[in-house]
XYZ file of C-alpha atoms in Angstrom:
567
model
C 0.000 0.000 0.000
C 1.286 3.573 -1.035
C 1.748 5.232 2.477
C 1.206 8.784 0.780
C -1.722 8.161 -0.833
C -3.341 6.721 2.368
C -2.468 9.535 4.635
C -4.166 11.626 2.017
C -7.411 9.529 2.979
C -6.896 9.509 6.350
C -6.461 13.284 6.735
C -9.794 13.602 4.876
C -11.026 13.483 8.630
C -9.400 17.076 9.565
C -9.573 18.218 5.568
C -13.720 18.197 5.400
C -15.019 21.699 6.494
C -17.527 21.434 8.908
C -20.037 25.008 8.517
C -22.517 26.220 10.982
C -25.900 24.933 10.219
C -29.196 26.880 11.086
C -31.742 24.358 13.386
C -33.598 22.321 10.371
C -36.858 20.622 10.828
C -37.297 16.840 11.916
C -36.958 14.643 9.055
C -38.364 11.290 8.800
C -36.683 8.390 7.311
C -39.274 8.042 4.888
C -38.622 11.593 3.714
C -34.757 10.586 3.957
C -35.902 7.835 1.075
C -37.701 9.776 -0.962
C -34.748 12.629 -1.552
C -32.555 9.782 -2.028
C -34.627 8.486 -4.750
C -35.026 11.552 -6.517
C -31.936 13.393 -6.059
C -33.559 16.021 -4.631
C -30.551 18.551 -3.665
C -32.930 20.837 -0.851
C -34.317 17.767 0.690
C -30.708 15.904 0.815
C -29.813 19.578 2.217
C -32.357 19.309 5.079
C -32.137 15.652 5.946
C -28.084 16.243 6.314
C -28.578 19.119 8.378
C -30.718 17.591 11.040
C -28.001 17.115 14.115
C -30.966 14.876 15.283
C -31.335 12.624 12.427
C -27.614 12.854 11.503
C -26.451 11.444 15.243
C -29.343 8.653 15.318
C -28.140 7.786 11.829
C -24.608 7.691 13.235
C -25.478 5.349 16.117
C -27.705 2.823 14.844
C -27.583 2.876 10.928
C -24.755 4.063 9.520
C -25.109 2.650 6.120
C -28.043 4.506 5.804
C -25.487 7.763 6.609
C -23.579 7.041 4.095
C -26.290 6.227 1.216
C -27.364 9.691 2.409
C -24.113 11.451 2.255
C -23.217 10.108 -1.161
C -26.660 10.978 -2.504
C -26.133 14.565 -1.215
C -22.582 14.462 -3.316
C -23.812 12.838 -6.756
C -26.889 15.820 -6.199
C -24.395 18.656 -5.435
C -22.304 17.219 -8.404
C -25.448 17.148 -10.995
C -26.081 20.948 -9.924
C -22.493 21.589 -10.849
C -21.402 22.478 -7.190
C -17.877 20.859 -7.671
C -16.371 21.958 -4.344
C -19.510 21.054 -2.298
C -19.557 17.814 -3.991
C -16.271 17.097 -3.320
C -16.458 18.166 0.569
C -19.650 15.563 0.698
C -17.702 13.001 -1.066
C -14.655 13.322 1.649
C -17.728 13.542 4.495
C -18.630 10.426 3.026
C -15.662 8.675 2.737
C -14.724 9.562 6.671
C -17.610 7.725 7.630
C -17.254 4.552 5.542
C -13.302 4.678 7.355
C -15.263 5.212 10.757
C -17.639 2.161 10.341
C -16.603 -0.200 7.575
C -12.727 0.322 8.000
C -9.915 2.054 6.161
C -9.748 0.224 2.737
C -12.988 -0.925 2.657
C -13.807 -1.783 -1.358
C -17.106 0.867 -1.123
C -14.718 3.288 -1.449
C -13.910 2.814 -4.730
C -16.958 4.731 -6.419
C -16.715 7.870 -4.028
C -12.875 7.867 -4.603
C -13.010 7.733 -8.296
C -15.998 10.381 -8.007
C -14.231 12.929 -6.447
C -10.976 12.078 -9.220
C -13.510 13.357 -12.048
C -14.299 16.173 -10.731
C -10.887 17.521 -10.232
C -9.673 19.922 -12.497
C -5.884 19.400 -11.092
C -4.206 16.709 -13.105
C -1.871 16.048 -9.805
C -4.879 15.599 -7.868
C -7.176 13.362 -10.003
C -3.902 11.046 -10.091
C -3.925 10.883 -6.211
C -7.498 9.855 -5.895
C -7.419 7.450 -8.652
C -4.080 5.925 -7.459
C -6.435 5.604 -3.989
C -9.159 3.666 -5.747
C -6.554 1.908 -7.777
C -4.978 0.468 -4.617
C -8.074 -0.702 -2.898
C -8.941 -2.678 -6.063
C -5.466 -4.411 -5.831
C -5.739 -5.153 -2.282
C -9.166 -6.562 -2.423
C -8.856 -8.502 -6.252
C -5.144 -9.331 -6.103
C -2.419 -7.775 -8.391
C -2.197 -11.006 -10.702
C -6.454 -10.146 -11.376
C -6.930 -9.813 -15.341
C -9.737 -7.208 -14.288
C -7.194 -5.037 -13.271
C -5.723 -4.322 -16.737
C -8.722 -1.260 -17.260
C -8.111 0.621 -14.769
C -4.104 0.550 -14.403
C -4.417 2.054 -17.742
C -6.920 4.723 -16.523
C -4.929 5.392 -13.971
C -1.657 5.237 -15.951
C -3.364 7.709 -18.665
C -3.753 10.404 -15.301
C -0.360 9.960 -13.869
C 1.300 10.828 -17.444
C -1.094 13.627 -17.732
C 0.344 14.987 -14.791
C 3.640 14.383 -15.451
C 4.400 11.031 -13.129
C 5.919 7.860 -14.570
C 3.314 4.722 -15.282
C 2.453 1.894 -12.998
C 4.461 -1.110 -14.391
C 1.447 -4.332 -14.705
C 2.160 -7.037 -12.405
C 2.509 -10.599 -13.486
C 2.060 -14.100 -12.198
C -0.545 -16.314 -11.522
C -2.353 -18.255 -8.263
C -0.824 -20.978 -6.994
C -2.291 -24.158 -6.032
C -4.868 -26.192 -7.568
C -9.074 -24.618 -7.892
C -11.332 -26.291 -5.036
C -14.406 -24.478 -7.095
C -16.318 -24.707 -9.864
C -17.518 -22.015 -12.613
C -21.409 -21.818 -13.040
C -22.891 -20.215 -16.022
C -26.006 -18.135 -15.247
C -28.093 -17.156 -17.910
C -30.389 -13.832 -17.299
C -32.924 -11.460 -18.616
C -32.637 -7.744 -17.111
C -34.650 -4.548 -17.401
C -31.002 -3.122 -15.832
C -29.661 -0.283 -17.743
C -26.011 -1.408 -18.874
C -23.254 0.673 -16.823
C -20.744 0.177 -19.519
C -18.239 -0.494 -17.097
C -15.274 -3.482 -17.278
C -16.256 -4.592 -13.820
C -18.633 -7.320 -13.601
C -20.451 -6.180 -10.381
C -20.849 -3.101 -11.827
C -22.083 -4.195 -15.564
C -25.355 -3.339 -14.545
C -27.204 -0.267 -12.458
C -30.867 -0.335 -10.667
C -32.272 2.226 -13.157
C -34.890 0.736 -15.847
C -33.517 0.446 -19.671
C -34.682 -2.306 -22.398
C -35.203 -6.224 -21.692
C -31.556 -7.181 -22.241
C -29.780 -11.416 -22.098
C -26.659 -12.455 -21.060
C -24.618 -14.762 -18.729
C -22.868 -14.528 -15.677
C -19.927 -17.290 -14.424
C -19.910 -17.398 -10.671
C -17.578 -19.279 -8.948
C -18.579 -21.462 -6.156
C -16.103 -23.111 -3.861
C -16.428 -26.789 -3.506
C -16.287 -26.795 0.116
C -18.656 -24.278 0.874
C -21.673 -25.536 3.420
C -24.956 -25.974 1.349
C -27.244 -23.155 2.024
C -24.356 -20.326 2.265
C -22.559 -17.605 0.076
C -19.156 -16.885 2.010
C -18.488 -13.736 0.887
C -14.894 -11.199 2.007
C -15.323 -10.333 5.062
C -13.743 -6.956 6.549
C -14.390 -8.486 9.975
C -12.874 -11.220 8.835
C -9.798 -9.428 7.470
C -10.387 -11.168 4.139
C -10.201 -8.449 1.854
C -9.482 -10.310 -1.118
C -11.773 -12.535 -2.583
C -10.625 -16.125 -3.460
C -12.678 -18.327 -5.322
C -11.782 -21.412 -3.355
C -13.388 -19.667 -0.642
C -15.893 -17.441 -1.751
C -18.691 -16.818 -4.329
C -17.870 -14.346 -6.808
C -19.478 -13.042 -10.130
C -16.373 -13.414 -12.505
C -17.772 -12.203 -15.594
C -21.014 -11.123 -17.121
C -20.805 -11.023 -21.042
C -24.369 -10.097 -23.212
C -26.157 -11.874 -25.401
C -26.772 -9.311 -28.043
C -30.792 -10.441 -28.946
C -33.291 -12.811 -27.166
C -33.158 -15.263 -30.155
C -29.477 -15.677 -29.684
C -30.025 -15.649 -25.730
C -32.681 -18.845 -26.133
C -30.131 -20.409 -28.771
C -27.787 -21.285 -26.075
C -30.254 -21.356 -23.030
C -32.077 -24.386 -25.015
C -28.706 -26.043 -26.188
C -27.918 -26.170 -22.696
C -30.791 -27.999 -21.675
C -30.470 -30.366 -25.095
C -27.100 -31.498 -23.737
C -28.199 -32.055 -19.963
C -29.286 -35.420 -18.362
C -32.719 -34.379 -16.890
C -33.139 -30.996 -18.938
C -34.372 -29.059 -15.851
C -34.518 -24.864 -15.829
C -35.398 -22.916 -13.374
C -35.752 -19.109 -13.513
C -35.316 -17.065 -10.131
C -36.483 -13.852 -9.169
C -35.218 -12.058 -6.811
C -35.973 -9.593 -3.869
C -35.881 -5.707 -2.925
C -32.173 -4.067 -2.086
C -30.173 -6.346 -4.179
C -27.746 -5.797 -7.136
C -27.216 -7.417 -10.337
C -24.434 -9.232 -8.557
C -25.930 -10.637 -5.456
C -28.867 -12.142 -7.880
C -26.763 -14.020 -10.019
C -24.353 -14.704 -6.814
C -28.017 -16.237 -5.248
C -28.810 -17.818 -8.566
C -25.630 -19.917 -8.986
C -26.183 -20.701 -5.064
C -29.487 -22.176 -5.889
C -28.191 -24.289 -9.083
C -25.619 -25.472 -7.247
C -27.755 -26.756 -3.890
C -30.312 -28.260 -5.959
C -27.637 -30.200 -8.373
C -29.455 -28.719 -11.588
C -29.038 -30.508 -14.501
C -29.939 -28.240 -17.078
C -29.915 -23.891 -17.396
C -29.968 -21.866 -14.502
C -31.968 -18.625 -15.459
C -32.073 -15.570 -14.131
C -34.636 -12.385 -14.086
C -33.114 -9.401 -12.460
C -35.782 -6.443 -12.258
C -33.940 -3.170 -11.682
C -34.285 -2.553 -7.747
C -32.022 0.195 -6.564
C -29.945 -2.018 -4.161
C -30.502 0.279 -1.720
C -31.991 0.279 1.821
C -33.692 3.809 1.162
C -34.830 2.302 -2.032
C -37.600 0.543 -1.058
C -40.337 3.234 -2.918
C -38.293 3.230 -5.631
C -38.273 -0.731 -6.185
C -41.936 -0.720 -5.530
C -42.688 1.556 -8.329
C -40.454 -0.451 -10.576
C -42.063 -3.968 -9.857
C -45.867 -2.106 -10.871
C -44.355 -1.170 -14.373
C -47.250 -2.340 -16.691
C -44.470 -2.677 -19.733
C -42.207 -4.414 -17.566
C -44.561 -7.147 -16.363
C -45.815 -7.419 -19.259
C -42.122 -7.856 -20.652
C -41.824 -10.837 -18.280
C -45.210 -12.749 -18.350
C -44.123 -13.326 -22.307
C -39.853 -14.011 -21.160
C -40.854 -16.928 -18.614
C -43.343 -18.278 -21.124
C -40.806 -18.380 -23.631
C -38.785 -20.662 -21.099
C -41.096 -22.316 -20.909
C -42.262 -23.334 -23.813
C -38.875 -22.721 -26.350
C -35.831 -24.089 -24.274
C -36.737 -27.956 -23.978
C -37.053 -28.165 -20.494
C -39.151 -31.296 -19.720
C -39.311 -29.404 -15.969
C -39.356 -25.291 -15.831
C -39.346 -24.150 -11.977
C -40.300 -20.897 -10.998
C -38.889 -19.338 -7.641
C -39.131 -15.723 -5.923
C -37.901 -14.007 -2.954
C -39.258 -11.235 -1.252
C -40.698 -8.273 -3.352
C -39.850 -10.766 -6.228
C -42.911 -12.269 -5.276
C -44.605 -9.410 -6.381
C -43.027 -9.109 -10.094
C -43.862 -13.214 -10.328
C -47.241 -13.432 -9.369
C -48.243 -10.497 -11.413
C -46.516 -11.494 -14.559
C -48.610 -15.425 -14.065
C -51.448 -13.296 -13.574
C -50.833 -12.206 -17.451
C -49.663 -15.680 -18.366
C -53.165 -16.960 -16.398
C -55.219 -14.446 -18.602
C -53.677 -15.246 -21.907
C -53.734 -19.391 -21.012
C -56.869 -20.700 -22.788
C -56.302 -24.301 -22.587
C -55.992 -24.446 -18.713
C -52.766 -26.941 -18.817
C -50.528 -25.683 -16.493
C -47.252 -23.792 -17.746
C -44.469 -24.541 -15.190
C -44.184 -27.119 -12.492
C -43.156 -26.255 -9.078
C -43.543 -22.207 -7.963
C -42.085 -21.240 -4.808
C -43.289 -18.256 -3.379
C -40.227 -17.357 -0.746
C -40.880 -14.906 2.197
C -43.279 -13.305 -0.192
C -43.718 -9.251 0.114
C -46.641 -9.258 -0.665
C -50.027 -7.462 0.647
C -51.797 -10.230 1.694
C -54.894 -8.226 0.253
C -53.356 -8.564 -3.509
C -52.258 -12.146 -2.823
C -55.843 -13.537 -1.830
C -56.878 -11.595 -4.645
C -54.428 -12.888 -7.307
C -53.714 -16.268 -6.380
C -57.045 -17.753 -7.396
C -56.314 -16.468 -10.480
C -52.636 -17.968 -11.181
C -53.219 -21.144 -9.795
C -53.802 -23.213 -13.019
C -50.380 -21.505 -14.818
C -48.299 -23.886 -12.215
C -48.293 -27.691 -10.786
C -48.143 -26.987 -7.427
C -47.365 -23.512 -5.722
C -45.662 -23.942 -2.222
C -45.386 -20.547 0.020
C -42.225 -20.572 2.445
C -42.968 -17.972 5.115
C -41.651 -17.474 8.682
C -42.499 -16.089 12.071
C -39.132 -14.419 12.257
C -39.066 -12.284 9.195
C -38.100 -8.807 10.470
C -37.640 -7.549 7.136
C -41.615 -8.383 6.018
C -42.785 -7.310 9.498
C -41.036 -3.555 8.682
C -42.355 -3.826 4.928
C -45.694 -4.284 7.213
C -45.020 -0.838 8.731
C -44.289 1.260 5.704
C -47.402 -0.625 3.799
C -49.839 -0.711 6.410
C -50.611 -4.023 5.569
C -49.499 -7.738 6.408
C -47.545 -9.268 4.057
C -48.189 -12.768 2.590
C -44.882 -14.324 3.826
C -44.791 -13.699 7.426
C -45.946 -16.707 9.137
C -47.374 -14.597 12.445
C -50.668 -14.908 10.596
C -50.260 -17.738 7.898
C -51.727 -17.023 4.523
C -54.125 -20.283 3.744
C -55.159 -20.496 0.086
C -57.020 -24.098 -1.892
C -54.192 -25.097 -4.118
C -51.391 -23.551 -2.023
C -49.329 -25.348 -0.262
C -47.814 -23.258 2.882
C -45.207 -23.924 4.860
C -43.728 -22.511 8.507
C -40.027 -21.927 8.358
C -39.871 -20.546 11.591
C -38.525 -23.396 13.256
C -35.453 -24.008 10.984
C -34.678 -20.498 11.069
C -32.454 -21.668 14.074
C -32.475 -17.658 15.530
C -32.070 -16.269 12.454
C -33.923 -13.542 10.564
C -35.898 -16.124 8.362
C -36.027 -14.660 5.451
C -33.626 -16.307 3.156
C -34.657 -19.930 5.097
C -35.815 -21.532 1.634
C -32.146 -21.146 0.555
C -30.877 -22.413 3.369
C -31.654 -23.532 6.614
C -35.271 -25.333 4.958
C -32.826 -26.475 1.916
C -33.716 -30.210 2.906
C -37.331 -29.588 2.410
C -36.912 -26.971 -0.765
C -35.077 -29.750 -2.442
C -37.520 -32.166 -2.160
C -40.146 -29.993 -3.711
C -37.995 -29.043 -6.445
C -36.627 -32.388 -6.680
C -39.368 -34.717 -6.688
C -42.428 -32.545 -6.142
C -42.979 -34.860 -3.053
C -46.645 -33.500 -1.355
C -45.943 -31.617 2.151
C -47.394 -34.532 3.953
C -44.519 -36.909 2.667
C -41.978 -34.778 3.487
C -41.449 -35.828 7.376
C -39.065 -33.036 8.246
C -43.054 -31.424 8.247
C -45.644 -31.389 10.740
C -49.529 -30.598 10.262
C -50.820 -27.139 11.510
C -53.932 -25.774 11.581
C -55.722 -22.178 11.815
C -58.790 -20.941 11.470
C -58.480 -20.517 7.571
C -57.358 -24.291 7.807
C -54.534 -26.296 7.215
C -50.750 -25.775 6.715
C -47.232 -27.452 6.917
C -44.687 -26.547 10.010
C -41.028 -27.695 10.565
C -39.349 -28.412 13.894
C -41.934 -31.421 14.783
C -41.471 -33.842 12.014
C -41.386 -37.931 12.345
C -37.767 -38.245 10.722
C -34.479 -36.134 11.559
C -33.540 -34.005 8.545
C -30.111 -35.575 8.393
C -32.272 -38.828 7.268
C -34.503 -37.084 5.558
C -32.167 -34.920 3.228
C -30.083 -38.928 2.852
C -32.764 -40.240 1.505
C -33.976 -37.211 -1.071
C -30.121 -37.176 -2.360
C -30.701 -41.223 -2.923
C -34.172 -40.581 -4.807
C -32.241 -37.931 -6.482
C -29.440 -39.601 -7.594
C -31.196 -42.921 -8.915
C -34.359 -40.982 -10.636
C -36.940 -42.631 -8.449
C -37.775 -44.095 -5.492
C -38.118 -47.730 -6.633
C -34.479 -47.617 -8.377
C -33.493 -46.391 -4.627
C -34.544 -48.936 -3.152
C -33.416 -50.854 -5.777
C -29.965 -49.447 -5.374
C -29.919 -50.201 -2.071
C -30.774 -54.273 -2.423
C -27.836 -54.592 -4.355
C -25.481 -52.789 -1.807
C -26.950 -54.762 0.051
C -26.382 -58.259 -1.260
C -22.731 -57.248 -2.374
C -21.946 -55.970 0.906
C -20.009 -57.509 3.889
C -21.947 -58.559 7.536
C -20.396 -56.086 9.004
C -21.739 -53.226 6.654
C -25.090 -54.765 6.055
C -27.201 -53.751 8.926
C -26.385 -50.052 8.489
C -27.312 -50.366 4.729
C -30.605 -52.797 6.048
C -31.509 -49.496 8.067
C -30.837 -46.922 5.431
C -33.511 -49.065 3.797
C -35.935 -49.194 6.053
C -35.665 -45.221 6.758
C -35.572 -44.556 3.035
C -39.230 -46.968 2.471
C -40.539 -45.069 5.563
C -40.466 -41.612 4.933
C -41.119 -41.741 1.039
C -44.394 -44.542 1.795
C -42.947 -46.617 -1.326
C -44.586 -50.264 -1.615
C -41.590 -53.075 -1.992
C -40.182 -55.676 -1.030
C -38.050 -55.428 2.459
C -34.632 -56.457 1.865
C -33.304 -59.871 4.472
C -30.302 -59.533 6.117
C -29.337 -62.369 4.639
C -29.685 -61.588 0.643
């Protein structure tokens, strides 16, 4: 690390002028949001001078302080304010030392912000070489990605007058523990333009555009997780034998071309699965394909993993504007006729259709266009997960009725534990479908209780993870809630649902036998499977392998033939 360079940042603390402010109004988060979302330069003004706001900010959210400062920069930079842009750049970047760490990679953008707007060639060089070192801390000098912005930066140190960085060379030693997953996707993202894959695409809206992303997924990661660099960690560089990273995202320059390959890929699997996820509010292009290649991964897909990423701001302040975005008439309507094209043009003899959060919203309303425009009443897709579902329950009871016949069987994953739908309850004055306090009953809907196998957590990624066992098995073998014995029965007053944490089989045994049924194709060649381990194995092993049996035939119900000890 360049010591200059980072006293530069660290003095930012004593460098950003602090003025006398006038007493300003109370302003409300909501308010907060709102100027965030529309770069509204006299709101960000008043939110960022309310000492009351500002210090509760400080002590309980201070990403939310940040987001707010760096709004306040990009609107003071827009209005052509250069100097009070850069002082709320600096402002900004004290507080992401203060509370993320000195180095922290979010750095980067307000770094290279404040380098364009400097008019002093000596200057822009110092900022960029500040962003230019984070990036080789945190990717490694040896990182291909690299390349673009040495020579950005190289292009500013010759402008003012300094010699040029000299590329580093080598490559990683050891041998990969991870493999490279190919996620295709669909986006209403507006293209950045920019080299670096988790940038490639922003949260504003722009045309349907097709692509694919390579994630690489350790081989030793737990099922259920996405390690990730961790500053409290001190892993600042990510390494794909122990993290999940988005590689590369190339397009697919038109949807015929994008279908070309989704559909070959399917022609040269095994099973010729697809499944298409949608995902939630506050997440970026990367952490949906990130989730995406999780997904593939845990469920063993054999086939194309697809992905829909709607344009949500990323943002915790951005919940208004990602709720605005998921009504878009042209949008859904863009969808509906994108998932029916999956499933009906790629091959797949099984299409699977799963949402998260606000997802939920952009799914249910694009089947209810698929529902209207489906005249023979065959179903279109197989299994449709509904995960910790933002939804009113008011438009869910409403819709759902209506959507039922596009899909086989829809299951709803909700939990008791879901502090993120309880605040979405706040700010929409209305429950929301996926939080289990008050379970959402529906004919046709199968609902399940996650709350239980949230094991203290938040519960609202427990599909993807700690309910994985019984997510499989849906997606799997479309096995009914009541053979899935990690379940138990539940009932309410609208009548009856499915709840973990009082099953008749441990979900060690459980998830066993699902991988057998999985790997074999069916329950009978399981079984079958297992009578000839059994006959070629020794005394000693057979009584485990008698038992396997015997808890395999008892939580699936299959009709056959016990195996003897003795065969």
């Amino acid at each position: 690390m360049r010591v200059g360079v980072w006293f530069l940042i660290a003095f930012l603390g004593l460098a950003v002028p602090v003025a006398a402010q006038a007493p300003a109004p109370s302003v409300s988060l909501e308010a907060v949001a709102m100027a965030v979302d529309a770069g509204d330069l006299d709101a960000l003004r008043a939110a960022s001078a309310d000492a009351a706001l500002i210090d509760r900010l400080r002590a309980s959210d201070p990403d939310t302080l940040i987001e707010l400062q760096l709004a306040l920069a990009q609107a003071y930079a827009e209005a052509g304010l250069t100097a009070d842009a850069v002082a709320a750049y600096e402002q900004a970047l004290v507080s992401m030392m203060t509370f993320r760490g000195q180095g922290h990679i979010s750095m980067i953008e307000p770094l290279e912000a404040v380098a364009e707007l400097q008019a002093d060639p000596a200057k822009r060089a110092q900022w960029l070489q500040a962003a230019f070192d984070i990036r080789e801390r945190v990717w490694g000098q040896t990182n291909p990605n690299l390349d673009v912005y040495r020579a950005r930066l190289n292009t500013a140190r010759e402008a003012a007058g300094l010699e040029a960085l000299i590329p580093s060379g080598g490559i990683r030693a050891g041998d990969p523990n991870f493999d490279l997953v190919d996620v295709y996707y669909a986006t209403h993202r507006l293209p950045t333009g920019r080299p670096e894959p988790a940038q490639a695409y922003a949260g504003r809206r722009g045309p349907m555009a097709f692509g694919v992303a390579e994630v690489s997924v350790p081989r030793d990661r737990a099922p259920g997780s996405i390690p990730r660099p961790s500053v409290w960690t001190f892993e600042f560089r990510p390494d794909p034998n122990r993290h999940m990273i988005l590689n590369s995202v190339t397009p697919i320059t038109d949807r015929d071309s994008f279908f070309t390959r989704v559909t070959q890929v399917v022609a040269d699997s095994e099973r010729k699965e697809a499944f298409v996820f949608v995902h939630g509010y506050n997440t970026s292009f990367e952490g949906a394909a990130i989730r995406a290649a999780q997904l593939a991964v845990d469920m063993h897909l054999d086939g194309a993993a697809i992905l829909y990423s709607w344009p949500s701001r990323a943002s915790l302040l951005g919940y208004g504007a990602d709720t605005r975005t998921v009504a878009d008439e042209a949008l859904l309507d863009d969808v509906a006729a994108f998932l029916t094209q999956v499933a009906n043009e790629t091959g797949a003899n099984r299409v699977h259709l799963v949402a998260h959060s606000m997802g939920n919203r952009v799914l249910m309303r694009a089947l209810d266009r698929i529902a209207t425009a489906n005249t023979d009443g065959k179903p279109t897709f197989n299994e449709v997960v509904l995960a910790a579902a933002d939804v009113g329950v008011d438009e869910f009871q409403a819709v759902f009725p209506r959507i039922l016949p596009t899909g086989e069987r829809f299951t709803l994953y909700a939990s008791q534990r879901d502090r993120a739908l309880q605040i979405s309850e706040q700010v929409n004055t209305m429950r929301r479908a996926g939080d289990a306090r008050s379970v959402v009953i529906q004919p046709g809907l199968q609902t399940v209780d996650t709350t239980a196998a949230s094991g203290g957590l938040l519960g609202h990624d427990d599909f993807a993870g700690s309910a994985l066992a019984d997510f499989r098995a849906v997606m799997w073998l479309s096995l009914a809630p009541d053979r899935r014995c990690v379940l138990e029965t539940a009932q309410s007053d609208g009548g009856r649902y499915w709840a973990f944490g009082g099953g008749d089989c441990p979900e060690q045994e459980f998830q066993e036998a699902t991988e057998l049924v999985r790997a074999t194709g069916a329950i009978d060649r399981a079984l079958a499977k297992l009578d000839e381990d059994i006959s070629k194995a020794a005394i000693a092993a057979r009584a485990s392998l008698i038992r396997k049996r015997e808890r395999l035939q008892a939580i699936f119900g299959a009709a056959a033939t016990p195996a003897s000890p003795a065969a």
